[in-house]
Coordinates of C-alpha atoms and ligand atoms in Angstrom, one line a residue:
Chain A
M4 CA 24.6 20.5 0.2
A5 CA 21.2 20.3 -1.0
E6 CA 20.7 20.6 -3.7
K7 CA 17.7 22.6 -6.4
V8 CA 16.8 20.7 -9.4
L9 CA 14.5 21.5 -11.9
M10 CA 12.5 18.0 -12.4
K11 CA 8.8 16.2 -12.3
G12 CA 7.1 15.4 -9.9
N13 CA 6.7 11.7 -10.1
E14 CA 10.8 11.8 -10.3
A15 CA 11.6 13.5 -7.6
L16 CA 9.3 11.3 -5.4
A17 CA 11.0 8.3 -6.5
E18 CA 14.5 10.2 -6.0
A19 CA 12.7 11.4 -2.6
A20 CA 11.7 8.1 -1.4
I21 CA 16.0 6.3 -2.5
R22 CA 17.0 9.6 -0.3
A23 CA 15.0 8.5 2.3
G24 CA 16.1 5.4 2.8
C25 CA 13.9 3.6 0.3
R26 CA 15.8 -0.3 -1.1
F27 CA 13.5 -1.6 -2.6
F28 CA 10.0 -0.8 -5.0
F29 CA 8.0 -3.2 -6.5
G30 CA 5.5 -1.6 -9.4
Y31 CA 3.5 -2.5 -12.0
P32 CA 2.7 0.2 -14.6
I33 CA -0.2 2.5 -15.6
T34 CA -0.7 6.1 -16.1
P35 CA -0.1 9.1 -14.4
Q36 CA 2.9 7.5 -12.4
N37 CA 5.4 4.8 -14.6
E38 CA 8.2 7.5 -14.6
L39 CA 8.0 7.5 -10.8
L40 CA 8.7 3.3 -11.9
E41 CA 11.0 3.5 -14.6
Y42 CA 12.9 6.1 -12.6
M43 CA 13.4 3.7 -9.4
A44 CA 13.9 1.2 -11.8
R45 CA 17.1 3.4 -12.9
H46 CA 18.1 4.1 -9.4
L47 CA 17.3 1.9 -7.2
P48 CA 20.6 -0.8 -8.4
E49 CA 22.9 1.8 -8.6
V50 CA 22.7 2.5 -5.1
G51 CA 22.6 -1.7 -4.0
G52 CA 18.5 -1.5 -4.0
T53 CA 16.0 -3.4 -5.7
F54 CA 13.7 -2.4 -8.4
L55 CA 11.2 -5.6 -9.4
Q56 CA 8.1 -5.4 -12.0
S57 CA 5.5 -7.9 -10.0
E58 CA 3.2 -9.0 -12.5
S59 CA -0.2 -7.6 -11.2
E60 CA -0.5 -4.8 -8.5
I61 CA -1.5 -8.0 -6.2
G62 CA 1.5 -9.2 -7.0
A63 CA 4.0 -6.0 -6.3
I64 CA 1.7 -5.2 -2.5
N65 CA 2.2 -8.4 -1.3
M66 CA 6.2 -8.3 -2.5
V67 CA 5.3 -4.9 -0.5
F68 CA 3.8 -6.6 2.1
G69 CA 7.2 -9.8 2.8
A70 CA 9.6 -6.8 2.5
A71 CA 7.6 -4.6 5.0
C72 CA 7.8 -8.3 7.8
A73 CA 11.9 -8.5 6.2
G74 CA 12.2 -4.7 7.9
V75 CA 13.5 -3.3 4.7
R76 CA 11.8 0.7 3.5
V77 CA 10.1 -0.2 0.5
M78 CA 7.1 1.5 -1.1
T79 CA 4.5 0.4 -4.3
S80 CA 2.8 2.4 -6.6
S81 CA 0.2 3.1 -8.5
S82 CA -3.0 4.5 -9.6
G83 CA -6.5 4.6 -9.2
P84 CA -7.4 1.0 -11.2
G85 CA -3.7 -0.9 -9.6
I86 CA -4.8 0.8 -6.3
S87 CA -7.5 -1.0 -6.1
L88 CA -5.5 -4.2 -6.9
K89 CA -3.2 -3.5 -3.7
Q90 CA -6.2 -2.5 -1.0
E91 CA -5.8 -6.2 0.1
G92 CA -2.7 -6.4 0.7
V93 CA -3.0 -2.9 1.9
S94 CA -5.6 -4.3 5.2
Y95 CA -2.9 -7.5 5.7
I96 CA -0.1 -4.7 6.0
A97 CA -2.5 -2.7 8.3
G98 CA -3.1 -5.6 10.4
S99 CA -0.1 -6.8 10.9
E100 CA 0.8 -3.8 11.7
L101 CA 3.8 -3.9 8.6
P102 CA 5.3 0.1 7.5
A103 CA 5.4 0.8 3.8
V104 CA 4.2 3.8 2.0
I105 CA 2.1 3.4 -0.9
V106 CA 2.0 6.2 -3.6
N107 CA -1.4 7.3 -5.9
I108 CA -1.6 9.7 -8.3
M109 CA -5.1 9.7 -8.7
R110 CA -6.4 9.0 -12.4
T111 CA -10.3 9.7 -12.9
G112 CA -12.7 6.3 -12.3
P113 CA -15.0 4.9 -11.3
G114 CA -13.7 1.9 -13.3
L115 CA -11.0 2.3 -16.2
G116 CA -12.3 5.9 -16.0
G117 CA -9.0 8.1 -17.9
I118 CA -5.3 9.6 -17.0
A119 CA -6.2 13.0 -16.7
P120 CA -6.1 14.0 -13.0
T121 CA -8.5 14.4 -10.7
Q122 CA -9.4 13.7 -6.6
S123 CA -11.8 11.3 -6.8
D124 CA -9.2 8.9 -4.6
Y125 CA -10.8 10.4 -1.8
F126 CA -12.7 8.2 -0.1
Q127 CA -11.3 4.9 -0.7
A128 CA -8.0 6.6 0.9
T129 CA -8.9 7.4 3.9
K130 CA -12.0 5.6 4.3
G131 CA -10.3 2.3 4.4
G132 CA -10.8 1.0 1.2
G133 CA -9.6 -1.9 1.7
H134 CA -11.3 -4.7 4.7
G135 CA -11.1 -4.0 8.5
D136 CA -11.1 -2.0 10.3
Y137 CA -8.2 -0.2 9.5
R138 CA -7.1 3.2 8.6
L139 CA -3.8 4.7 6.9
M140 CA -1.9 7.6 7.5
V141 CA -2.5 9.7 4.2
L142 CA -0.8 11.8 3.2
A143 CA -1.3 15.6 1.0
P144 CA 1.0 17.4 -1.2
A145 CA 0.3 20.8 -3.8
S146 CA 3.4 20.5 -4.4
V147 CA 6.2 19.3 -5.9
Q148 CA 8.8 20.4 -3.5
E149 CA 5.9 18.7 -0.9
M150 CA 6.2 15.3 -2.3
V151 CA 9.3 15.1 -1.7
D152 CA 9.3 16.6 1.4
L153 CA 6.6 14.5 2.2
T154 CA 7.9 11.5 1.3
A155 CA 10.7 11.9 3.6
L156 CA 8.5 12.4 5.7
A157 CA 6.1 8.9 5.2
F158 CA 9.1 6.2 5.8
E159 CA 9.3 7.8 9.6
K160 CA 5.5 7.2 10.1
A161 CA 5.2 4.4 8.5
D162 CA 8.1 3.4 11.1
E163 CA 7.0 5.1 14.0
Y164 CA 3.7 3.8 14.0
R165 CA 4.6 0.1 11.9
N166 CA 1.6 0.9 9.6
P167 CA 1.2 2.3 6.3
V168 CA 1.5 5.7 4.5
L169 CA -0.1 6.6 1.3
I170 CA 0.6 9.6 -0.8
L171 CA -1.7 10.4 -2.4
G172 CA -1.4 12.5 -5.1
D173 CA -2.5 12.7 -8.9
G174 CA -1.8 13.6 -12.6
V175 CA -0.4 17.3 -12.4
L176 CA 1.5 16.5 -9.6
G177 CA 2.8 13.9 -11.1
Q178 CA 4.2 14.9 -14.8
M179 CA 4.4 19.1 -14.5
M180 CA 7.4 20.6 -13.7
E181 CA 9.0 22.2 -10.6
P182 CA 12.3 23.3 -8.7
V183 CA 12.9 21.2 -5.5
V184 CA 15.4 21.2 -3.2
L185 CA 16.1 18.0 -2.9
P186 CA 17.7 16.3 1.0
E187 CA 21.5 15.0 1.9
P188 CA 20.1 11.2 1.7
S189 CA 20.1 10.4 4.6
P190 CA 21.6 7.4 5.6
E191 CA 20.3 4.5 6.5
K192 CA 18.3 5.0 9.1
T193 CA 19.0 2.5 11.4
V194 CA 15.3 1.6 12.6
E195 CA 14.6 -1.4 15.7
K196 CA 12.4 -3.7 14.0
P197 CA 12.4 -6.3 16.5
W198 CA 9.1 -7.8 15.5
A199 CA 10.8 -8.6 11.8
T200 CA 11.0 -12.1 10.6
T201 CA 14.6 -12.7 9.5
G202 CA 15.6 -16.2 10.2
K203 CA 15.2 -17.2 14.6
G204 CA 18.3 -17.2 14.9
D205 CA 19.6 -17.4 18.2
N206 CA 16.6 -16.0 20.1
E207 CA 14.4 -19.5 22.0
K208 CA 11.1 -17.5 20.8
A209 CA 10.1 -17.7 17.1
K210 CA 8.3 -14.1 15.0
L211 CA 5.2 -14.1 14.0
I212 CA 3.5 -11.8 11.9
T213 CA -0.2 -12.3 10.8
S214 CA -3.8 -10.4 11.1
L215 CA -5.7 -13.8 12.2
Y216 CA -7.2 -14.0 15.0
I217 CA -9.6 -16.7 15.7
K218 CA -11.4 -15.8 19.1
P219 CA -13.6 -12.9 18.9
E220 CA -12.2 -11.5 21.8
E221 CA -8.7 -11.5 21.0
A222 CA -9.4 -8.8 17.8
E223 CA -11.5 -7.1 19.6
C224 CA -7.9 -6.3 20.9
F225 CA -6.1 -6.4 18.6
C226 CA -9.1 -3.5 17.7
D227 CA -9.0 -1.0 20.2
H228 CA -4.9 -1.2 20.2
L229 CA -5.0 0.2 16.8
R230 CA -7.6 2.1 17.5
A231 CA -4.6 3.8 20.0
K232 CA -2.8 4.4 18.1
Y233 CA -4.4 6.7 15.1
S234 CA -6.1 8.6 17.9
A235 CA -2.1 8.6 18.8
M236 CA -1.9 10.2 15.6
E237 CA -4.6 12.4 15.8
E238 CA -2.8 14.1 18.0
R239 CA 0.6 14.1 16.8
E240 CA 0.0 13.8 13.3
T241 CA -2.3 16.5 12.0
R242 CA -1.2 18.8 9.6
F243 CA -2.6 21.6 7.2
E244 CA -1.7 24.8 6.2
C245 CA -3.6 28.1 6.5
Y246 CA -3.8 30.9 4.3
R247 CA -4.7 34.9 4.9
T248 CA -7.3 33.1 7.0
D249 CA -7.1 34.9 9.6
D250 CA -9.8 37.6 8.9
A251 CA -11.7 34.7 6.7
E252 CA -14.7 35.3 5.9
I253 CA -15.2 32.5 3.8
I254 CA -13.0 30.0 3.7
A255 CA -12.5 27.7 1.2
V256 CA -10.8 23.6 1.9
A257 CA -9.2 22.0 -0.2
Y258 CA -6.2 19.5 -0.2
G259 CA -3.5 19.2 -3.5
T260 CA -4.2 20.6 -7.0
A261 CA -7.6 22.1 -5.8
A262 CA -5.9 23.4 -2.9
R263 CA -3.2 25.5 -5.2
L264 CA -6.7 26.5 -7.6
C265 CA -7.8 28.5 -4.1
M266 CA -5.0 29.6 -2.9
A267 CA -4.9 32.0 -6.8
A268 CA -8.6 32.6 -6.0
V269 CA -8.6 33.4 -2.6
D270 CA -5.6 36.1 -3.4
M271 CA -8.5 37.3 -6.5
V272 CA -11.0 37.5 -4.1
R273 CA -9.3 39.8 -0.9
E274 CA -8.4 41.7 -4.2
K275 CA -10.9 42.9 -4.0
G276 CA -11.2 44.0 0.3
I277 CA -13.2 40.1 0.7
R278 CA -12.3 38.1 3.0
V279 CA -11.2 35.1 2.2
G280 CA -8.4 32.1 3.0
L281 CA -8.3 28.4 2.3
I282 CA -7.5 26.1 4.8
R283 CA -5.1 23.4 4.0
P284 CA -5.0 20.0 4.7
I285 CA -1.2 17.9 3.9
T286 CA -3.1 14.9 6.1
L287 CA -7.0 13.7 5.5
F288 CA -5.9 11.3 8.0
P289 CA -5.7 12.1 10.7
F290 CA -8.1 14.7 9.6
P291 CA -7.9 18.7 11.0
S292 CA -11.5 19.0 11.2
A293 CA -10.1 21.2 14.9
P294 CA -8.8 24.3 12.5
L295 CA -12.8 23.8 10.3
R296 CA -14.6 23.6 13.2
E297 CA -12.2 26.5 15.5
A298 CA -13.3 28.9 11.8
A299 CA -16.8 27.3 12.4
E300 CA -16.6 29.3 16.3
G301 CA -15.5 32.1 15.0
G302 CA -18.4 33.2 12.2
A303 CA -16.6 31.5 9.1
W304 CA -18.5 29.5 6.0
F305 CA -17.2 27.2 3.5
L306 CA -16.1 26.6 0.2
T307 CA -15.0 23.2 -0.5
V308 CA -13.5 22.7 -3.6
E309 CA -12.2 19.6 -5.3
L310 CA -11.7 17.8 -8.8
S311 CA -14.8 14.9 -7.4
T312 CA -18.1 14.8 -7.2
G313 CA -18.1 15.8 -3.4
Q314 CA -15.7 13.5 -1.1
M315 CA -14.1 15.8 0.6
V316 CA -16.6 17.3 1.4
E317 CA -18.2 15.0 4.0
D318 CA -15.3 15.4 6.6
V319 CA -15.4 19.3 5.8
R320 CA -19.3 18.8 7.8
L321 CA -18.5 17.3 10.1
A322 CA -16.0 19.3 11.2
V323 CA -18.5 22.2 10.5
G324 CA -20.7 19.8 12.3
G325 CA -23.6 21.5 11.5
R326 CA -22.6 25.8 13.0
Q327 CA -22.1 26.8 9.9
P328 CA -22.8 26.4 5.6
V329 CA -20.6 24.5 3.6
D330 CA -20.2 24.6 0.1
F331 CA -18.9 22.7 -1.9
Y332 CA -18.0 23.1 -6.1
G333 CA -15.7 19.9 -8.0
R334 CA -15.5 19.6 -11.6
S335 CA -14.4 15.8 -11.7
G336 CA -13.8 13.1 -14.9
G337 CA -10.4 15.3 -15.1
M338 CA -12.3 18.5 -16.0
V339 CA -9.8 21.4 -14.0
P340 CA -11.5 24.2 -12.4
D341 CA -10.5 28.2 -13.2
P342 CA -9.7 29.7 -10.7
R343 CA -11.5 32.5 -11.4
V344 CA -14.2 30.0 -11.1
I345 CA -13.8 29.5 -8.3
A346 CA -13.2 33.1 -7.0
A347 CA -16.1 34.2 -8.1
R348 CA -18.4 31.2 -6.3
L349 CA -16.1 32.4 -2.2
E350 CA -17.0 36.3 -3.4
E351 CA -21.0 34.4 -4.1
L352 CA -20.8 32.7 -0.8
A353 CA -19.2 36.9 0.5
E354 CA -22.8 37.5 -0.3
K355 CA -24.7 35.6 0.5
K356 CA -23.2 35.1 4.2
A357 CA -23.4 39.5 4.8
N358 CA -27.4 39.1 3.9
A359 CA -28.0 36.4 5.7
E360 CA -26.0 38.9 9.2
T361 CA -27.6 42.0 8.0
A362 CA -31.9 40.0 7.1
Q363 CA -30.2 37.8 10.8
P364 CA -31.8 41.5 13.1
N365 CA -34.4 42.5 10.6
E366 CA -36.5 38.4 11.4
G367 CA -36.8 39.5 15.6
G368 CA -37.7 42.9 15.0
A369 CA -40.5 42.5 12.1
A370 CA -42.8 40.4 13.4
Chain B
M14 CA 19.0 -51.0 25.7
G15 CA 17.2 -50.2 22.5
T16 CA 18.7 -47.1 20.4
K17 CA 16.4 -44.2 19.8
V18 CA 15.5 -44.9 15.8
F19 CA 13.2 -42.0 15.8
S20 CA 12.2 -38.8 17.1
R21 CA 9.7 -36.5 16.9
P22 CA 11.5 -32.7 14.8
D23 CA 13.9 -30.3 16.9
C24 CA 11.6 -27.4 14.7
L25 CA 8.2 -29.3 15.2
R26 CA 6.8 -28.1 18.7
D27 CA 5.0 -30.2 20.7
V28 CA 1.3 -29.6 20.0
A29 CA -1.7 -30.9 19.2
T30 CA -3.1 -30.2 16.4
H31 CA -6.2 -29.3 14.6
Y32 CA -6.8 -31.3 12.0
C33 CA -9.0 -34.4 11.2
P34 CA -8.3 -37.7 11.4
G35 CA -6.6 -38.8 8.5
C36 CA -5.8 -35.9 6.9
H37 CA -2.4 -36.2 5.3
H38 CA -1.4 -32.2 6.3
G39 CA 0.6 -33.0 9.9
I40 CA 2.9 -35.5 8.0
I41 CA 3.7 -33.0 5.3
H42 CA 4.2 -30.8 8.5
R43 CA 6.3 -33.6 9.8
L44 CA 7.9 -33.4 6.8
V45 CA 9.3 -30.3 6.2
A46 CA 10.3 -30.7 9.8
E47 CA 12.8 -32.9 9.0
A48 CA 13.9 -31.5 6.0
I49 CA 15.0 -28.2 8.1
D50 CA 16.0 -29.9 10.9
E51 CA 18.4 -32.4 8.6
L52 CA 20.0 -28.8 7.1
E53 CA 19.9 -27.2 9.9
L54 CA 18.4 -24.5 8.7
A55 CA 15.7 -23.7 11.4
P56 CA 17.2 -20.5 12.4
R57 CA 17.5 -19.2 9.4
T58 CA 14.3 -20.1 7.5
I59 CA 10.9 -17.8 7.7
G60 CA 7.9 -20.0 5.9
V61 CA 4.5 -18.1 4.6
A62 CA 1.9 -19.7 5.8
P63 CA -1.0 -20.0 3.6
V64 CA -5.5 -19.4 3.3
G65 CA -6.6 -22.3 4.1
C66 CA -6.8 -26.0 6.7
S67 CA -3.6 -25.7 7.6
V68 CA -3.4 -21.6 8.0
F69 CA -1.8 -22.8 11.4
I70 CA 0.9 -23.7 10.0
Y71 CA 3.2 -21.4 11.9
D72 CA 1.5 -22.8 15.2
Y73 CA 3.3 -26.1 14.0
I74 CA 6.0 -25.3 12.5
D75 CA 8.9 -23.6 15.1
T76 CA 10.8 -21.1 12.2
D77 CA 9.7 -17.8 12.0
F78 CA 6.4 -16.8 10.0
I79 CA 4.0 -14.9 7.3
Q80 CA 0.1 -15.2 7.8
A81 CA 0.2 -14.3 3.8
S82 CA -3.1 -13.7 2.2
H83 CA -5.5 -16.0 0.6
G84 CA -3.3 -17.3 -2.2
R85 CA -0.3 -14.3 -2.2
A86 CA 2.0 -16.4 0.1
P87 CA 4.8 -16.4 -3.5
A88 CA 4.4 -13.5 -4.0
V89 CA 4.5 -12.4 0.3
A90 CA 8.0 -15.1 -0.7
T91 CA 9.1 -13.1 -3.0
G92 CA 9.3 -10.4 -1.5
V93 CA 11.0 -11.7 1.7
K94 CA 13.7 -14.0 -0.5
R95 CA 14.1 -10.2 -2.0
A96 CA 15.5 -8.0 1.0
L97 CA 17.5 -10.9 2.4
P98 CA 18.4 -13.0 -0.2
D99 CA 20.9 -15.1 2.1
R100 CA 17.8 -16.6 4.4
I101 CA 15.2 -20.1 3.6
V102 CA 12.0 -19.5 2.4
F103 CA 9.5 -21.4 1.4
T104 CA 5.9 -21.3 1.0
Y105 CA 3.3 -24.1 1.8
Q106 CA 0.2 -23.5 -0.3
G107 CA -3.4 -25.5 -0.4
D108 CA -4.4 -26.2 -3.5
G109 CA -7.0 -23.3 -3.8
D110 CA -4.9 -21.0 -2.6
L111 CA -2.4 -21.9 -4.9
A112 CA -3.9 -23.2 -8.4
A113 CA -7.1 -21.4 -7.8
I114 CA -7.1 -17.6 -6.7
G115 CA -3.1 -17.6 -6.1
T116 CA -2.5 -18.6 -10.3
S117 CA -0.7 -15.4 -10.8
E118 CA 1.6 -15.5 -8.0
I119 CA 2.1 -18.8 -8.4
I120 CA 3.5 -18.5 -11.6
H121 CA 5.5 -15.3 -12.1
T122 CA 6.8 -16.7 -9.2
A123 CA 7.9 -19.9 -10.8
A124 CA 9.4 -17.7 -14.1
R125 CA 11.6 -15.6 -13.1
G126 CA 12.6 -18.4 -11.1
E127 CA 12.4 -16.9 -7.6
N128 CA 15.5 -18.6 -5.4
V129 CA 12.2 -20.4 -3.1
T130 CA 10.4 -23.6 -2.1
V131 CA 7.1 -24.4 -2.7
I132 CA 5.3 -26.8 -1.0
F133 CA 1.9 -28.0 -2.7
V134 CA -0.9 -29.7 -1.1
N135 CA -3.5 -31.1 -3.4
N136 CA -6.1 -33.0 -1.8
A137 CA -8.5 -32.3 -4.6
I138 CA -11.1 -30.1 -2.5
Y139 CA -11.8 -26.8 -0.7
G140 CA -11.0 -28.3 3.3
M141 CA -11.0 -25.1 5.4
T142 CA -15.0 -23.8 4.4
G143 CA -16.2 -27.0 3.8
G144 CA -15.6 -29.1 0.5
Q145 CA -16.4 -27.0 -2.3
S146 CA -14.7 -27.7 -5.3
A147 CA -11.6 -26.5 -5.9
P148 CA -8.8 -26.0 -10.1
T149 CA -7.5 -30.1 -8.8
T150 CA -11.5 -31.7 -8.1
L151 CA -10.8 -34.6 -10.4
L152 CA -13.7 -35.1 -13.4
G153 CA -16.6 -37.2 -11.9
Q154 CA -15.7 -35.9 -7.9
S155 CA -18.7 -34.2 -6.1
T156 CA -18.4 -31.6 -4.0
T157 CA -20.3 -29.1 -2.0
T158 CA -20.6 -27.1 -4.5
A159 CA -20.3 -29.8 -7.8
P160 CA -23.2 -31.8 -6.5
K161 CA -23.5 -34.4 -9.9
G162 CA -19.3 -34.2 -9.3
R163 CA -16.9 -32.4 -11.8
D164 CA -18.4 -32.3 -15.5
A165 CA -16.0 -30.7 -18.0
G166 CA -18.0 -29.3 -19.4
A167 CA -19.5 -26.9 -17.5
D168 CA -16.9 -26.9 -15.1
G169 CA -13.4 -27.4 -17.6
A170 CA -10.9 -29.5 -16.6
P171 CA -9.1 -30.0 -13.6
I172 CA -5.1 -28.5 -13.3
Q173 CA -1.5 -30.0 -13.4
V174 CA -0.3 -27.9 -11.8
C175 CA 4.0 -29.1 -11.8
E176 CA 2.6 -30.2 -16.0
M177 CA 2.0 -26.8 -16.0
L178 CA 5.3 -25.2 -14.3
N179 CA 7.0 -27.6 -16.6
T180 CA 6.9 -25.7 -19.6
L181 CA 8.3 -22.9 -18.1
Q182 CA 12.3 -21.8 -18.5
R183 CA 13.5 -20.9 -14.8
P184 CA 12.1 -23.7 -12.2
A185 CA 15.2 -25.5 -11.0
F186 CA 13.1 -28.7 -9.0
I187 CA 9.5 -29.5 -9.9
S188 CA 8.6 -33.1 -8.2
R189 CA 4.9 -34.7 -7.2
V190 CA 5.1 -37.4 -4.1
S191 CA 2.3 -39.2 -2.5
V192 CA 1.6 -39.5 1.3
H193 CA 0.3 -42.6 1.6
T194 CA 2.0 -45.4 2.1
P195 CA 4.5 -45.7 4.0
A196 CA 6.9 -46.0 0.8
Q197 CA 5.3 -43.2 0.0
V198 CA 6.4 -41.2 2.6
V199 CA 9.9 -42.0 2.3
R200 CA 9.7 -40.7 -1.6
A201 CA 7.9 -37.5 -0.3
K202 CA 10.6 -37.2 2.5
K203 CA 13.7 -36.9 -0.4
A204 CA 11.6 -34.7 -2.9
I205 CA 11.2 -32.4 0.3
R206 CA 15.0 -31.7 2.1
R207 CA 16.5 -32.5 -2.7
A208 CA 13.3 -28.8 -2.7
F209 CA 15.2 -26.8 0.7
Q210 CA 18.8 -28.4 -0.6
C211 CA 18.1 -26.8 -4.0
Q212 CA 17.2 -23.1 -2.0
Q213 CA 20.2 -23.3 -0.3
E214 CA 22.2 -24.1 -2.9
G215 CA 20.7 -21.2 -4.9
K216 CA 19.2 -22.9 -7.3
G217 CA 16.6 -21.1 -7.8
F218 CA 13.0 -21.9 -7.9
S219 CA 12.0 -25.4 -6.3
F220 CA 9.0 -26.7 -6.2
V221 CA 7.4 -29.8 -4.1
E222 CA 3.0 -31.2 -5.1
V223 CA 2.5 -33.5 -2.7
L224 CA -1.1 -35.2 -2.5
S225 CA -3.4 -35.3 -0.1
A226 CA -6.6 -37.0 1.8
C227 CA -9.1 -34.7 3.2
P228 CA -11.3 -37.7 4.6
T229 CA -13.7 -34.8 6.0
N230 CA -15.1 -33.5 2.7
W231 CA -14.2 -36.1 1.1
G232 CA -16.7 -37.8 3.3
M233 CA -14.2 -40.9 3.4
T234 CA -12.7 -43.0 6.3
P235 CA -9.1 -42.0 6.1
L236 CA -8.4 -45.6 5.0
D237 CA -10.6 -45.4 2.7
A238 CA -9.3 -42.0 1.5
N239 CA -5.5 -43.2 1.1
K240 CA -7.3 -46.0 -1.4
W241 CA -9.7 -43.1 -3.5
L242 CA -6.1 -41.0 -3.4
E243 CA -4.3 -44.1 -4.7
Q244 CA -7.4 -45.1 -7.4
Q245 CA -8.7 -42.1 -8.6
M246 CA -5.4 -39.6 -7.8
L247 CA -2.7 -41.0 -8.6
P248 CA -3.8 -41.5 -12.3
Y249 CA -4.8 -38.7 -13.5
Y250 CA -1.8 -37.1 -11.1
P251 CA 1.3 -39.4 -10.9
I252 CA 4.0 -38.9 -9.5
K253 CA 6.9 -38.5 -10.6
D254 CA 10.3 -36.0 -10.6
F255 CA 9.5 -33.3 -13.8
R256 CA 13.0 -31.6 -13.1
I257 CA 15.7 -32.6 -10.7
P258 CA 19.5 -29.9 -10.6
E259 CA 22.4 -31.4 -11.1
G260 CA 24.1 -31.6 -8.2
V261 CA 21.0 -32.7 -5.8
Q262 CA 21.5 -35.7 -4.4
Ligands
TPP407 C1 -10.1 -13.6 -0.8 C2 -10.9 -15.4 0.0 N1 -11.4 -15.8 -0.6 C3 -11.8 -16.8 0.3 C4 -11.7 -17.2 1.3 C5 -11.7 -18.3 1.8 N2 -10.7 -19.9 1.6 C6 -9.8 -20.4 3.1 S1 -9.4 -21.8 3.2 C7 -10.2 -21.6 1.3 C8 -10.1 -22.6 0.8 C9 -8.6 -23.6 1.3 O1 -8.8 -24.2 -0.2 P1 -7.9 -25.1 -0.5 O2 -6.5 -24.1 -0.1 O3 -7.2 -26.3 -1.3 O4 -6.7 -25.4 1.4 P2 -7.1 -26.9 2.9 O5 -8.1 -25.9 3.4 O6 -8.0 -27.6 1.6 O7 -6.4 -26.8 3.0 C10 -11.1 -20.0 1.3 C11 -11.9 -19.7 -0.3 C12 -10.6 -16.3 1.8 N3 -10.0 -16.4 3.1 N4 -10.0 -15.5 1.7
SF4_408 S1 -11.2 -30.1 6.0 FE1 -10.0 -32.1 5.3 S2 -8.1 -31.1 4.8 FE2 -8.3 -30.2 6.4 S3 -7.9 -30.2 8.3 FE3 -10.1 -32.1 8.3 S4 -9.4 -33.7 6.9 FE4 -7.5 -31.7 6.8

């Protein structure tokens, strides 16, 4: 039976991973994700799993690479500066088509930054980060419950697409406690992995996992193959949530912690009878462009809210394609916006839109 | 009727290699293949290929293989071995790969006593990228990035990897060998076989450094390269069994 417990985000994510069949974890300490590592150290051995604290993030991600080659469910977690170090390995994992789950509980940057929550690694998460022509599936939970649910999904999708999946959280989600329903432990999923390098056994042919394509023709062919895989993800895996958007004139766009703040702001503004709503991307790659485009075609204006100086707003603008205005509000460095300020920005935008609409018909007539 | 005294090891594929004339990588591959064959390990062996001239080792040795990023092979091997403790996992790495970019990975894998085998090919230079300095480049040896010869003041002193690893508690087997003469090839073969045996018997981390020639980037004929290896490298990198666990023949 599913149980409801009060858990810290980082620990809930770790428990969800174990329940999803993750039996190998390699990591290196960094705040604000240490509870995740520590939880794995305590609980993985209880289920016969392996926890290893590596010498560095580079070591950790390459251990993940090796374990993924062996066909097991494996995870690592870190925060900004550590994820930067992992990018080399992430590129190799993507280039070798291996399933692995990577967690980034974001802290501030650039550089050493601070341990307060931000969303400043959006570009790094969704636009590569490592070298080469690859994409990660990026999942953005907005609650402790979603950290649990999306972790199970992450392992499933990593295996399905043979691609690394990144869970992008932040210090708020990692540190806060909420009641969660934990899923039943899924008996070690027997996903067939005929490609895994487990020794050739009686097979004629040895297996090889590589990302080296010396001939440009072959390299291009491989990149085309990856592109087809990412297109399939775009078609089948795009996830988002719409909140009070049915009749919305103004739509906030935000993910993770910022989305929670926006939800509160939307409620405040709605109380005044102003029609605002929220679109919350759950997958940052594939990015939910279609609902944004449709809302723009329906005439809505947008306010992107991020805990950064503006990163996802570029994807929102691409989706909206200049059809309607896209405004931005963000705080960075670990400062968390007050929902009342977001509400004021939404109201302001609603007023601007109303003015623009009443001004428009006159423009022609006055000439 | 004659008896067959020598043949290609089963797990060495019958293909031409891409190595330069006089390069020792080919010989070392053969020794690794012979050891795998003799111990009958091929069906359960996973090799980890480096970045360097021997990146294509997976085209030559017929076992499962993983191509790792530059220097990280020991960490990759750790991941594989932890997931599959009953398999044989080995890395094959050059000196740039292992002693420069990958120092952290090799030291910590050795320190953990990870039950894997590392074959370390020391040719005192970067081969694949065209003859730049390695951490193992000898003092006075000239390279494309030390055109006037390596200078201790400016470039530091060459790293003796076996000696360095021998300061750690956990490695089970550490040996330095060479392949520049037939007698040394025989000795090298024994060390490589012992290293795999160590792993097979669960004794822990085994490490073989093989001194190796890079005639192309040293700018020598294969014969002169062998001479240079003997005269210049051996005094600084002595052939030696640093550590052998009890019971390993
Ligand atoms: C991160 C990274 N840095 C640099 C390179 C370029 N690179 C390829 S091989 C090599 C040197 C290899 O030298 P060594 O390990 O001594 O092997 P050899 O070619 O001599 O056998 C370098 C620097 C790379 N592929 N990746
Ligand atoms: S460059 Fe040197 S190490 Fe590389 S194949 Fe040629 S001789 Fe061998």
